[in-house]
């Protein structure tokens, strides 16, 4: 069974996540011309006799400004969990006290594109994550996550494609691939 999901997004500059200001500065200092380019990233997962493809299509500026796409949900993850010395909290006797941080789960993509003498230099930062369920640790239900992370620099010309990654998950045997293609918007 093959599924294909197309998400078309026109994204402009946004504050990058996972890419510092120094990275953006490097991309902004290289090259002089600015052109809009359309990128398509195809994520493939194969395993258990099935293959699932999903893709993201983004139109970005080649001026070095970061473009971002976030699809998914935020999941609360407890970072501290305690009781006072008597087992009490200010809320209720014996009640646990917790504080939380939120984790983005789904597709998190940041792309920086810059005109280059050999085409377009792309810096891609991708995280694909899912919730696997909960696991009890010390009597507390904590969410478990499966995550695929990719960070890569690549130079592509108009009409070119390349495979950024191919990896086998050691736990499930699934094979994951990420392919990117570039087309100049005229």
XYZ file of C-alpha atoms in Angstrom:
186
model
C 0.000 0.000 0.000
C 1.438 3.377 -0.960
C 0.265 6.654 0.461
C 1.340 9.977 -0.938
C 0.761 13.187 0.949
C 1.579 16.498 -0.719
C 1.806 19.598 1.373
C 2.425 22.765 -0.604
C 3.717 25.662 1.411
C 5.117 29.028 0.487
C 7.267 29.976 3.422
C 9.217 33.143 3.978
C 11.889 33.905 6.534
C 11.307 32.654 10.042
C 13.529 32.320 13.080
C 15.406 29.030 12.716
C 15.165 26.256 15.269
C 18.263 24.115 15.569
C 20.293 26.462 13.337
C 22.063 29.322 15.043
C 22.389 32.917 13.899
C 25.979 32.206 12.838
C 24.696 29.611 10.333
C 22.247 32.093 8.841
C 25.050 34.687 8.648
C 27.266 32.283 6.682
C 24.481 31.608 4.188
C 23.671 35.300 3.837
C 27.293 36.190 3.104
C 27.706 33.750 0.180
C 26.583 34.653 -3.346
C 24.768 37.733 -4.579
C 21.686 36.804 -6.626
C 18.327 35.858 -5.151
C 15.960 33.443 -6.872
C 12.894 31.558 -5.648
C 13.375 27.803 -5.764
C 10.881 24.991 -5.202
C 12.131 22.111 -3.088
C 10.450 18.757 -2.719
C 11.493 16.405 0.042
C 10.155 12.853 -0.125
C 10.239 10.721 3.027
C 9.954 6.967 2.398
C 9.479 4.238 4.982
C 9.599 0.577 3.962
C 9.057 -2.404 6.187
C 6.745 -5.309 6.882
C 5.758 -5.566 3.219
C 4.453 -1.980 3.054
C 5.893 1.288 1.818
C 4.694 4.736 2.853
C 5.785 7.930 1.096
C 5.049 11.432 2.253
C 6.404 14.636 0.828
C 6.741 18.311 1.517
C 6.970 20.911 -1.234
C 8.333 24.311 -0.243
C 9.003 27.410 -2.295
C 11.879 29.315 -0.691
C 14.082 32.304 -1.429
C 17.741 31.629 -2.209
C 18.869 34.650 -0.168
C 20.039 32.541 2.793
C 17.072 33.335 5.039
C 15.734 30.257 6.866
C 12.363 28.787 5.939
C 10.528 26.560 8.398
C 7.698 24.073 8.359
C 6.224 22.568 11.526
C 3.445 19.978 11.318
C 2.350 18.001 14.339
C 1.511 18.479 17.964
C 3.147 19.517 21.208
C 3.423 16.799 23.854
C 3.899 17.647 27.543
C 6.927 15.910 29.034
C 7.525 16.093 32.804
C 10.987 17.415 33.624
C 10.719 17.434 37.417
C 8.504 15.300 39.550
C 8.713 15.414 43.323
C 6.984 15.240 46.695
C 8.034 17.024 49.843
C 9.733 15.161 52.706
C 6.346 14.106 54.155
C 5.021 13.094 50.738
C 2.875 16.225 50.632
C 2.626 19.114 48.229
C 0.905 22.430 48.701
C -1.951 21.190 46.453
C -2.970 18.117 48.412
C -1.334 15.738 50.872
C 0.601 13.032 49.006
C -0.065 14.595 45.585
C 2.915 14.693 43.192
C 4.339 18.002 42.022
C 5.452 18.169 38.390
C 6.708 20.730 35.899
C 6.547 20.191 32.162
C 8.280 21.125 28.932
C 6.572 20.650 25.582
C 8.153 18.690 22.753
C 7.172 19.171 19.094
C 6.221 15.819 17.573
C 5.653 15.381 13.840
C 7.577 16.963 10.961
C 9.994 19.772 11.787
C 11.877 21.111 8.774
C 14.225 24.093 8.387
C 15.876 24.923 5.041
C 18.380 27.625 4.127
C 18.967 28.083 0.382
C 21.708 30.198 -1.165
C 22.725 30.869 -4.757
C 26.047 29.169 -5.463
C 28.326 29.159 -8.507
C 27.435 25.476 -9.087
C 23.685 25.850 -8.457
C 22.026 26.296 -5.062
C 23.569 25.416 -1.731
C 20.988 23.977 0.673
C 21.271 23.422 4.411
C 18.544 21.013 5.502
C 17.594 20.269 9.105
C 14.839 17.655 9.418
C 13.229 15.859 12.334
C 10.484 13.274 11.887
C 9.083 12.039 15.199
C 6.153 10.007 16.497
C 4.792 9.034 19.912
C 5.333 5.330 20.612
C 3.157 5.271 23.718
C 3.938 5.569 27.400
C 6.453 3.865 29.628
C 6.277 3.730 33.432
C 9.417 4.846 35.210
C 9.351 5.130 39.002
C 5.546 4.968 38.912
C 5.233 7.828 36.428
C 3.801 7.445 32.906
C 6.268 9.074 30.512
C 5.832 9.400 26.744
C 8.222 7.495 24.457
C 9.254 8.913 21.089
C 10.736 7.527 17.879
C 12.838 10.173 16.122
C 14.651 10.439 12.788
C 17.035 13.422 12.567
C 18.913 14.657 9.507
C 21.214 17.637 9.037
C 22.918 18.044 5.676
C 24.472 20.558 3.267
C 24.119 19.868 -0.444
C 24.502 21.739 -3.738
C 21.853 21.080 -6.417
C 21.242 22.546 -9.858
C 17.862 23.276 -11.436
C 16.067 19.957 -12.036
C 18.457 17.840 -9.942
C 17.557 15.349 -7.215
C 19.622 13.555 -4.599
C 19.126 11.060 -1.806
C 20.087 12.761 1.452
C 19.854 9.667 3.652
C 18.981 6.001 3.767
C 18.948 4.281 7.156
C 17.650 1.058 8.686
C 15.996 1.308 12.110
C 17.731 -1.290 14.323
C 14.597 -1.825 16.449
C 11.979 -2.270 13.707
C 14.007 -3.114 10.582
C 12.226 -0.300 8.729
C 14.208 1.457 6.036
C 13.845 5.241 5.907
C 14.959 7.369 2.982
C 14.955 11.109 2.372
C 15.182 12.429 -1.191
C 15.323 16.102 -2.241
C 14.778 17.762 -5.602
C 15.147 21.397 -6.667
C 13.399 23.403 -9.380
C 13.961 27.095 -10.111
C 10.703 29.085 -10.086
C 10.441 31.094 -13.301
